[in-house]
Amino acid sequence: MSSGKVASWAHGEEFLDEASLFADDGVLARARDRGNELGAAPVLPGAGALMRMLAAAVQARTAVEIGTGSGVGSLYLLSGMHPDGVLTTIDPEVENQRAAREAFSEARVRTPRVRTIAGQPREVVGRLTDHAYDLVCFPAQAPHSLDLLQHARRLLRPGGVLVVPHALFHDRVADPAARDTSTRAVRELLRAVSECEDLVSVLTSSGDGVLAAVLRP
């Protein structure tokens, strides 16, 4: 990548001052530190900003996030959602959800706005209501991502948005020499989304890559 491209990417990452999103200007930075300590890679600022914008674009009142991590992505989504919107966030790791709840408390997110569920994502989303959500988000490297894609299409209302962060997977997706299982799984997910006739999709380089799609009405 040319130095100009790198500089442009960095400029985009810094476009939104994440310290301005909440009254406590260190909330997201601390949540990101906790995520790194837990090994739950948080979304980068550019990806978070795009997630926030998409939540605002559909005025999301109901959203599902698979992979709570330390709550960084959750906070970006909540900051873009309708003020009365409710985020259902799912993670199999109790420690992750404990860290996320700490972030929600620090950000003064009202308790009714977040429903945290500890459990296996495929099992949990299988119990959620069809066509009842404005936005569904899950990371590209999530286990069983193709199954999660089918669940997302079922859960989204017409006009709802699918958001998939980490879609370039540490710059490995575009590297033909990267043939490990995880990278191949991400490529397969991207291909599956692009081939869904009911989704209008785009792949951006924000953060670690964000795949976004709208479910056709």
C-alpha positions as protocol buffer text, in pm:
chain_id: "A"
residue {
  index: 1
  type: MET
  ca { x: 0 y: 0 z: 0 }
}
residue {
  index: 2
  type: SER
  ca { x: 135 y: 344 z: -90 }
}
residue {
  index: 3
  type: SER
  ca { x: 220 y: 594 z: 183 }
}
residue {
  index: 4
  type: GLY
  ca { x: -61 y: 815 z: 52 }
}
residue {
  index: 5
  type: LYS
  ca { x: -314 y: 534 z: 95 }
}
residue {
  index: 6
  type: VAL
  ca { x: -191 y: 468 z: 448 }
}
residue {
  index: 7
  type: ALA
  ca { x: -217 y: 838 z: 534 }
}
residue {
  index: 8
  type: SER
  ca { x: -570 y: 854 z: 390 }
}
residue {
  index: 9
  type: TRP
  ca { x: -675 y: 548 z: 592 }
}
residue {
  index: 10
  type: ALA
  ca { x: -530 y: 701 z: 910 }
}
residue {
  index: 11
  type: HIS
  ca { x: -707 y: 1030 z: 838 }
}
residue {
  index: 12
  type: GLY
  ca { x: -1038 y: 845 z: 804 }
}
residue {
  index: 13
  type: GLU
  ca { x: -978 y: 662 z: 1132 }
}
residue {
  index: 14
  type: GLU
  ca { x: -933 y: 994 z: 1310 }
}
residue {
  index: 15
  type: PHE
  ca { x: -1227 y: 1171 z: 1145 }
}
residue {
  index: 16
  type: LEU
  ca { x: -1461 y: 1108 z: 1438 }
}
residue {
  index: 17
  type: ASP
  ca { x: -1331 y: 1208 z: 1780 }
}
residue {
  index: 18
  type: GLU
  ca { x: -1456 y: 913 z: 1984 }
}
residue {
  index: 19
  type: ALA
  ca { x: -1376 y: 1096 z: 2307 }
}
residue {
  index: 20
  type: SER
  ca { x: -1666 y: 1331 z: 2226 }
}
residue {
  index: 21
  type: LEU
  ca { x: -1936 y: 1064 z: 2212 }
}
residue {
  index: 22
  type: PHE
  ca { x: -1999 y: 1027 z: 2585 }
}
residue {
  index: 23
  type: ALA
  ca { x: -1983 y: 1259 z: 2886 }
}
residue {
  index: 24
  type: ASP
  ca { x: -1687 y: 1058 z: 3017 }
}
residue {
  index: 25
  type: ASP
  ca { x: -1435 y: 1111 z: 2738 }
}
residue {
  index: 26
  type: GLY
  ca { x: -1229 y: 806 z: 2835 }
}
residue {
  index: 27
  type: VAL
  ca { x: -1505 y: 546 z: 2821 }
}
residue {
  index: 28
  type: LEU
  ca { x: -1421 y: 400 z: 2481 }
}
residue {
  index: 29
  type: ALA
  ca { x: -1045 y: 408 z: 2540 }
}
residue {
  index: 30
  type: ARG
  ca { x: -1081 y: 213 z: 2865 }
}
residue {
  index: 31
  type: ALA
  ca { x: -1322 y: -32 z: 2706 }
}
residue {
  index: 32
  type: ARG
  ca { x: -1075 y: -85 z: 2421 }
}
residue {
  index: 33
  type: ASP
  ca { x: -794 y: -152 z: 2671 }
}
residue {
  index: 34
  type: ARG
  ca { x: -1008 y: -409 z: 2852 }
}
residue {
  index: 35
  type: GLY
  ca { x: -1090 y: -577 z: 2522 }
}
residue {
  index: 36
  type: ASN
  ca { x: -723 y: -607 z: 2432 }
}
residue {
  index: 37
  type: GLU
  ca { x: -648 y: -754 z: 2774 }
}
residue {
  index: 38
  type: LEU
  ca { x: -924 y: -1012 z: 2728 }
}
residue {
  index: 39
  type: GLY
  ca { x: -814 y: -1101 z: 2375 }
}
residue {
  index: 40
  type: ALA
  ca { x: -1148 y: -973 z: 2242 }
}
residue {
  index: 41
  type: ALA
  ca { x: -1027 y: -748 z: 1959 }
}
residue {
  index: 42
  type: PRO
  ca { x: -1235 y: -428 z: 1970 }
}
residue {
  index: 43
  type: VAL
  ca { x: -1341 y: -247 z: 1655 }
}
residue {
  index: 44
  type: LEU
  ca { x: -1115 y: 35 z: 1543 }
}
residue {
  index: 45
  type: PRO
  ca { x: -1249 y: 393 z: 1545 }
}
residue {
  index: 46
  type: GLY
  ca { x: -1321 y: 406 z: 1171 }
}
residue {
  index: 47
  type: ALA
  ca { x: -1526 y: 88 z: 1188 }
}
residue {
  index: 48
  type: GLY
  ca { x: -1706 y: 209 z: 1498 }
}
residue {
  index: 49
  type: ALA
  ca { x: -1791 y: 539 z: 1331 }
}
residue {
  index: 50
  type: LEU
  ca { x: -1940 y: 354 z: 1033 }
}
residue {
  index: 51
  type: MET
  ca { x: -2140 y: 125 z: 1264 }
}
residue {
  index: 52
  type: ARG
  ca { x: -2271 y: 434 z: 1446 }
}
residue {
  index: 53
  type: MET
  ca { x: -2371 y: 601 z: 1120 }
}
residue {
  index: 54
  type: LEU
  ca { x: -2554 y: 292 z: 993 }
}
residue {
  index: 55
  type: ALA
  ca { x: -2747 y: 261 z: 1320 }
}
residue {
  index: 56
  type: ALA
  ca { x: -2846 y: 626 z: 1287 }
}
residue {
  index: 57
  type: ALA
  ca { x: -2935 y: 590 z: 919 }
}
residue {
  index: 58
  type: VAL
  ca { x: -3205 y: 335 z: 996 }
}
residue {
  index: 59
  type: GLN
  ca { x: -3295 y: 504 z: 1327 }
}
residue {
  index: 60
  type: ALA
  ca { x: -3248 y: 163 z: 1485 }
}
residue {
  index: 61
  type: ARG
  ca { x: -3485 y: 88 z: 1770 }
}
residue {
  index: 62
  type: THR
  ca { x: -3399 y: -282 z: 1783 }
}
residue {
  index: 63
  type: ALA
  ca { x: -3055 y: -425 z: 1715 }
}
residue {
  index: 64
  type: VAL
  ca { x: -2873 y: -755 z: 1769 }
}
residue {
  index: 65
  type: GLU
  ca { x: -2499 y: -770 z: 1823 }
}
residue {
  index: 66
  type: ILE
  ca { x: -2322 y: -1106 z: 1823 }
}
residue {
  index: 67
  type: GLY
  ca { x: -1987 y: -1082 z: 2000 }
}
residue {
  index: 68
  type: THR
  ca { x: -2014 y: -824 z: 2277 }
}
residue {
  index: 69
  type: GLY
  ca { x: -1643 y: -825 z: 2353 }
}
residue {
  index: 70
  type: SER
  ca { x: -1564 y: -545 z: 2595 }
}
residue {
  index: 71
  type: GLY
  ca { x: -1849 y: -329 z: 2467 }
}
residue {
  index: 72
  type: VAL
  ca { x: -1665 y: -98 z: 2224 }
}
residue {
  index: 73
  type: GLY
  ca { x: -1881 y: -187 z: 1925 }
}
residue {
  index: 74
  type: SER
  ca { x: -2188 y: -189 z: 2148 }
}
residue {
  index: 75
  type: LEU
  ca { x: -2123 y: 170 z: 2257 }
}
residue {
  index: 76
  type: TYR
  ca { x: -2078 y: 286 z: 1899 }
}
residue {
  index: 77
  type: LEU
  ca { x: -2407 y: 122 z: 1800 }
}
residue {
  index: 78
  type: LEU
  ca { x: -2591 y: 265 z: 2100 }
}
residue {
  index: 79
  type: SER
  ca { x: -2460 y: 615 z: 2023 }
}
residue {
  index: 80
  type: GLY
  ca { x: -2618 y: 595 z: 1678 }
}
residue {
  index: 81
  type: MET
  ca { x: -2942 y: 419 z: 1763 }
}
residue {
  index: 82
  type: HIS
  ca { x: -3271 y: 591 z: 1844 }
}
residue {
  index: 83
  type: PRO
  ca { x: -3258 y: 728 z: 2201 }
}
residue {
  index: 84
  type: ASP
  ca { x: -3511 y: 464 z: 2306 }
}
residue {
  index: 85
  type: GLY
  ca { x: -3349 y: 187 z: 2102 }
}
residue {
  index: 86
  type: VAL
  ca { x: -3266 y: -146 z: 2264 }
}
residue {
  index: 87
  type: LEU
  ca { x: -2950 y: -342 z: 2185 }
}
residue {
  index: 88
  type: THR
  ca { x: -2950 y: -718 z: 2241 }
}
residue {
  index: 89
  type: THR
  ca { x: -2586 y: -822 z: 2267 }
}
residue {
  index: 90
  type: ILE
  ca { x: -2474 y: -1185 z: 2283 }
}
residue {
  index: 91
  type: ASP
  ca { x: -2142 y: -1333 z: 2392 }
}
residue {
  index: 92
  type: PRO
  ca { x: -2049 y: -1680 z: 2517 }
}
residue {
  index: 93
  type: GLU
  ca { x: -1775 y: -1540 z: 2744 }
}
residue {
  index: 94
  type: VAL
  ca { x: -1894 y: -1418 z: 3084 }
}
residue {
  index: 95
  type: GLU
  ca { x: -1575 y: -1213 z: 3134 }
}
residue {
  index: 96
  type: ASN
  ca { x: -1643 y: -1023 z: 2813 }
}
residue {
  index: 97
  type: GLN
  ca { x: -1993 y: -933 z: 2922 }
}
residue {
  index: 98
  type: ARG
  ca { x: -1871 y: -827 z: 3264 }
}
residue {
  index: 99
  type: ALA
  ca { x: -1625 y: -588 z: 3095 }
}
residue {
  index: 100
  type: ALA
  ca { x: -1898 y: -461 z: 2863 }
}
residue {
  index: 101
  type: ARG
  ca { x: -2137 y: -392 z: 3149 }
}
residue {
  index: 102
  type: GLU
  ca { x: -1863 y: -189 z: 3315 }
}
residue {
  index: 103
  type: ALA
  ca { x: -1831 y: 17 z: 2997 }
}
residue {
  index: 104
  type: PHE
  ca { x: -2210 y: 66 z: 2976 }
}
residue {
  index: 105
  type: SER
  ca { x: -2215 y: 186 z: 3337 }
}
residue {
  index: 106
  type: GLU
  ca { x: -1928 y: 429 z: 3277 }
}
residue {
  index: 107
  type: ALA
  ca { x: -2104 y: 563 z: 2967 }
}
residue {
  index: 108
  type: ARG
  ca { x: -2426 y: 607 z: 3169 }
}
residue {
  index: 109
  type: VAL
  ca { x: -2625 y: 393 z: 2929 }
}
residue {
  index: 110
  type: ARG
  ca { x: -2968 y: 336 z: 3080 }
}
residue {
  index: 111
  type: THR
  ca { x: -3014 y: -28 z: 3182 }
}
residue {
  index: 112
  type: PRO
  ca { x: -3330 y: -87 z: 2972 }
}
residue {
  index: 113
  type: ARG
  ca { x: -3136 y: 4 z: 2656 }
}
residue {
  index: 114
  type: VAL
  ca { x: -2908 y: -301 z: 2669 }
}
residue {
  index: 115
  type: ARG
  ca { x: -3001 y: -666 z: 2700 }
}
residue {
  index: 116
  type: THR
  ca { x: -2688 y: -877 z: 2758 }
}
residue {
  index: 117
  type: ILE
  ca { x: -2718 y: -1250 z: 2697 }
}
residue {
  index: 118
  type: ALA
  ca { x: -2445 y: -1501 z: 2779 }
}
residue {
  index: 119
  type: GLY
  ca { x: -2477 y: -1802 z: 2551 }
}
residue {
  index: 120
  type: GLN
  ca { x: -2382 y: -1966 z: 2225 }
}
residue {
  index: 121
  type: PRO
  ca { x: -2481 y: -1721 z: 1949 }
}
residue {
  index: 122
  type: ARG
  ca { x: -2644 y: -1972 z: 1714 }
}
residue {
  index: 123
  type: GLU
  ca { x: -2864 y: -2101 z: 1995 }
}
residue {
  index: 124
  type: VAL
  ca { x: -2961 y: -1755 z: 2118 }
}
residue {
  index: 125
  type: VAL
  ca { x: -3038 y: -1599 z: 1780 }
}
residue {
  index: 126
  type: GLY
  ca { x: -3243 y: -1905 z: 1690 }
}
residue {
  index: 127
  type: ARG
  ca { x: -3490 y: -1797 z: 1957 }
}
residue {
  index: 128
  type: LEU
  ca { x: -3521 y: -1435 z: 1839 }
}
residue {
  index: 129
  type: THR
  ca { x: -3821 y: -1311 z: 1643 }
}
residue {
  index: 130
  type: ASP
  ca { x: -3824 y: -1306 z: 1264 }
}
residue {
  index: 131
  type: HIS
  ca { x: -3811 y: -967 z: 1085 }
}
residue {
  index: 132
  type: ALA
  ca { x: -3809 y: -780 z: 1418 }
}
residue {
  index: 133
  type: TYR
  ca { x: -3472 y: -602 z: 1404 }
}
residue {
  index: 134
  type: ASP
  ca { x: -3345 y: -289 z: 1233 }
}
residue {
  index: 135
  type: LEU
  ca { x: -2979 y: -392 z: 1252 }
}
residue {
  index: 136
  type: VAL
  ca { x: -2780 y: -711 z: 1305 }
}
residue {
  index: 137
  type: CYS
  ca { x: -2405 y: -708 z: 1367 }
}
residue {
  index: 138
  type: PHE
  ca { x: -2153 y: -990 z: 1395 }
}
residue {
  index: 139
  type: PRO
  ca { x: -1776 y: -1010 z: 1332 }
}
residue {
  index: 140
  type: ALA
  ca { x: -1651 y: -1168 z: 1012 }
}
residue {
  index: 141
  type: GLN
  ca { x: -1437 y: -1420 z: 1201 }
}
residue {
  index: 142
  type: ALA
  ca { x: -1725 y: -1543 z: 1421 }
}
residue {
  index: 143
  type: PRO
  ca { x: -1761 y: -1922 z: 1438 }
}
residue {
  index: 144
  type: HIS
  ca { x: -2039 y: -2055 z: 1213 }
}
residue {
  index: 145
  type: SER
  ca { x: -2053 y: -1722 z: 1029 }
}
residue {
  index: 146
  type: LEU
  ca { x: -2251 y: -1863 z: 736 }
}
residue {
  index: 147
  type: ASP
  ca { x: -2520 y: -1983 z: 977 }
}
residue {
  index: 148
  type: LEU
  ca { x: -2519 y: -1640 z: 1142 }
}
residue {
  index: 149
  type: LEU
  ca { x: -2568 y: -1479 z: 800 }
}
residue {
  index: 150
  type: GLN
  ca { x: -2882 y: -1685 z: 745 }
}
residue {
  index: 151
  type: HIS
  ca { x: -3011 y: -1593 z: 1090 }
}
residue {
  index: 152
  type: ALA
  ca { x: -2939 y: -1225 z: 1021 }
}
residue {
  index: 153
  type: ARG
  ca { x: -3142 y: -1235 z: 700 }
}
residue {
  index: 154
  type: ARG
  ca { x: -3427 y: -1393 z: 897 }
}
residue {
  index: 155
  type: LEU
  ca { x: -3409 y: -1143 z: 1184 }
}
residue {
  index: 156
  type: LEU
  ca { x: -3383 y: -823 z: 979 }
}
residue {
  index: 157
  type: ARG
  ca { x: -3689 y: -630 z: 878 }
}
residue {
  index: 158
  type: PRO
  ca { x: -3709 y: -519 z: 513 }
}
residue {
  index: 159
  type: GLY
  ca { x: -3474 y: -223 z: 483 }
}
residue {
  index: 160
  type: GLY
  ca { x: -3275 y: -337 z: 786 }
}
residue {
  index: 161
  type: VAL
  ca { x: -2895 y: -334 z: 790 }
}
residue {
  index: 162
  type: LEU
  ca { x: -2638 y: -609 z: 834 }
}
residue {
  index: 163
  type: VAL
  ca { x: -2301 y: -493 z: 970 }
}
residue {
  index: 164
  type: VAL
  ca { x: -1993 y: -720 z: 969 }
}
residue {
  index: 165
  type: PRO
  ca { x: -1675 y: -567 z: 1120 }
}
residue {
  index: 166
  type: HIS
  ca { x: -1325 y: -718 z: 1083 }
}
residue {
  index: 167
  type: ALA
  ca { x: -1423 y: -803 z: 726 }
}
residue {
  index: 168
  type: LEU
  ca { x: -1068 y: -762 z: 590 }
}
residue {
  index: 169
  type: PHE
  ca { x: -932 y: -971 z: 877 }
}
residue {
  index: 170
  type: HIS
  ca { x: -601 y: -800 z: 955 }
}
residue {
  index: 171
  type: ASP
  ca { x: -539 y: -739 z: 581 }
}
residue {
  index: 172
  type: ARG
  ca { x: -526 y: -1113 z: 519 }
}
residue {
  index: 173
  type: VAL
  ca { x: -840 y: -1139 z: 302 }
}
residue {
  index: 174
  type: ALA
  ca { x: -677 y: -955 z: 11 }
}
residue {
  index: 175
  type: ASP
  ca { x: -349 y: -1144 z: 46 }
}
residue {
  index: 176
  type: PRO
  ca { x: -356 y: -1448 z: -187 }
}
residue {
  index: 177
  type: ALA
  ca { x: -79 y: -1607 z: 19 }
}
residue {
  index: 178
  type: ALA
  ca { x: -304 y: -1615 z: 328 }
}
residue {
  index: 179
  type: ARG
  ca { x: -472 y: -1955 z: 310 }
}
residue {
  index: 180
  type: ASP
  ca { x: -531 y: -2037 z: 675 }
}
residue {
  index: 181
  type: THR
  ca { x: -869 y: -2169 z: 784 }
}
residue {
  index: 182
  type: SER
  ca { x: -988 y: -1845 z: 946 }
}
residue {
  index: 183
  type: THR
  ca { x: -902 y: -1628 z: 647 }
}
residue {
  index: 184
  type: ARG
  ca { x: -1067 y: -1870 z: 406 }
}
residue {
  index: 185
  type: ALA
  ca { x: -1380 y: -1868 z: 623 }
}
residue {
  index: 186
  type: VAL
  ca { x: -1396 y: -1488 z: 610 }
}
residue {
  index: 187
  type: ARG
  ca { x: -1357 y: -1492 z: 232 }
}
residue {
  index: 188
  type: GLU
  ca { x: -1636 y: -1747 z: 208 }
}
residue {
  index: 189
  type: LEU
  ca { x: -1863 y: -1523 z: 415 }
}
residue {
  index: 190
  type: LEU
  ca { x: -1789 y: -1220 z: 197 }
}
residue {
  index: 191
  type: ARG
  ca { x: -1863 y: -1424 z: -114 }
}
residue {
  index: 192
  type: ALA
  ca { x: -2190 y: -1552 z: 34 }
}
residue {
  index: 193
  type: VAL
  ca { x: -2308 y: -1199 z: 116 }
}
residue {
  index: 194
  type: SER
  ca { x: -2219 y: -1073 z: -232 }
}
residue {
  index: 195
  type: GLU
  ca { x: -2421 y: -1357 z: -385 }
}
residue {
  index: 196
  type: CYS
  ca { x: -2737 y: -1296 z: -177 }
}
residue {
  index: 197
  type: GLU
  ca { x: -2990 y: -1142 z: -414 }
}
residue {
  index: 198
  type: ASP
  ca { x: -3190 y: -997 z: -125 }
}
residue {
  index: 199
  type: LEU
  ca { x: -2889 y: -799 z: 7 }
}
residue {
  index: 200
  type: VAL
  ca { x: -2738 y: -480 z: -135 }
}
residue {
  index: 201
  type: SER
  ca { x: -2384 y: -489 z: 1 }
}
residue {
  index: 202
  type: VAL
  ca { x: -2058 y: -294 z: 18 }
}
residue {
  index: 203
  type: LEU
  ca { x: -1712 y: -372 z: 155 }
}
residue {
  index: 204
  type: THR
  ca { x: -1519 y: -79 z: 301 }
}
residue {
  index: 205
  type: SER
  ca { x: -1167 y: -46 z: 442 }
}
residue {
  index: 206
  type: SER
  ca { x: -1276 y: 138 z: 756 }
}
residue {
  index: 207
  type: GLY
  ca { x: -1103 y: -1 z: 1063 }
}
residue {
  index: 208
  type: ASP
  ca { x: -1019 y: -365 z: 992 }
}
residue {
  index: 209
  type: GLY
  ca { x: -1278 y: -363 z: 716 }
}
residue {
  index: 210
  type: VAL
  ca { x: -1655 y: -339 z: 742 }
}
residue {
  index: 211
  type: LEU
  ca { x: -1901 y: -532 z: 525 }
}
residue {
  index: 212
  type: ALA
  ca { x: -2244 y: -369 z: 526 }
}
residue {
  index: 213
  type: ALA
  ca { x: -2564 y: -472 z: 353 }
}
residue {
  index: 214
  type: VAL
  ca { x: -2927 y: -365 z: 336 }
}
residue {
  index: 215
  type: LEU
  ca { x: -3205 y: -623 z: 316 }
}
residue {
  index: 216
  type: ARG
  ca { x: -3415 y: -535 z: 13 }
}
residue {
  index: 217
  type: PRO
  ca { x: -3778 y: -442 z: 97 }
}
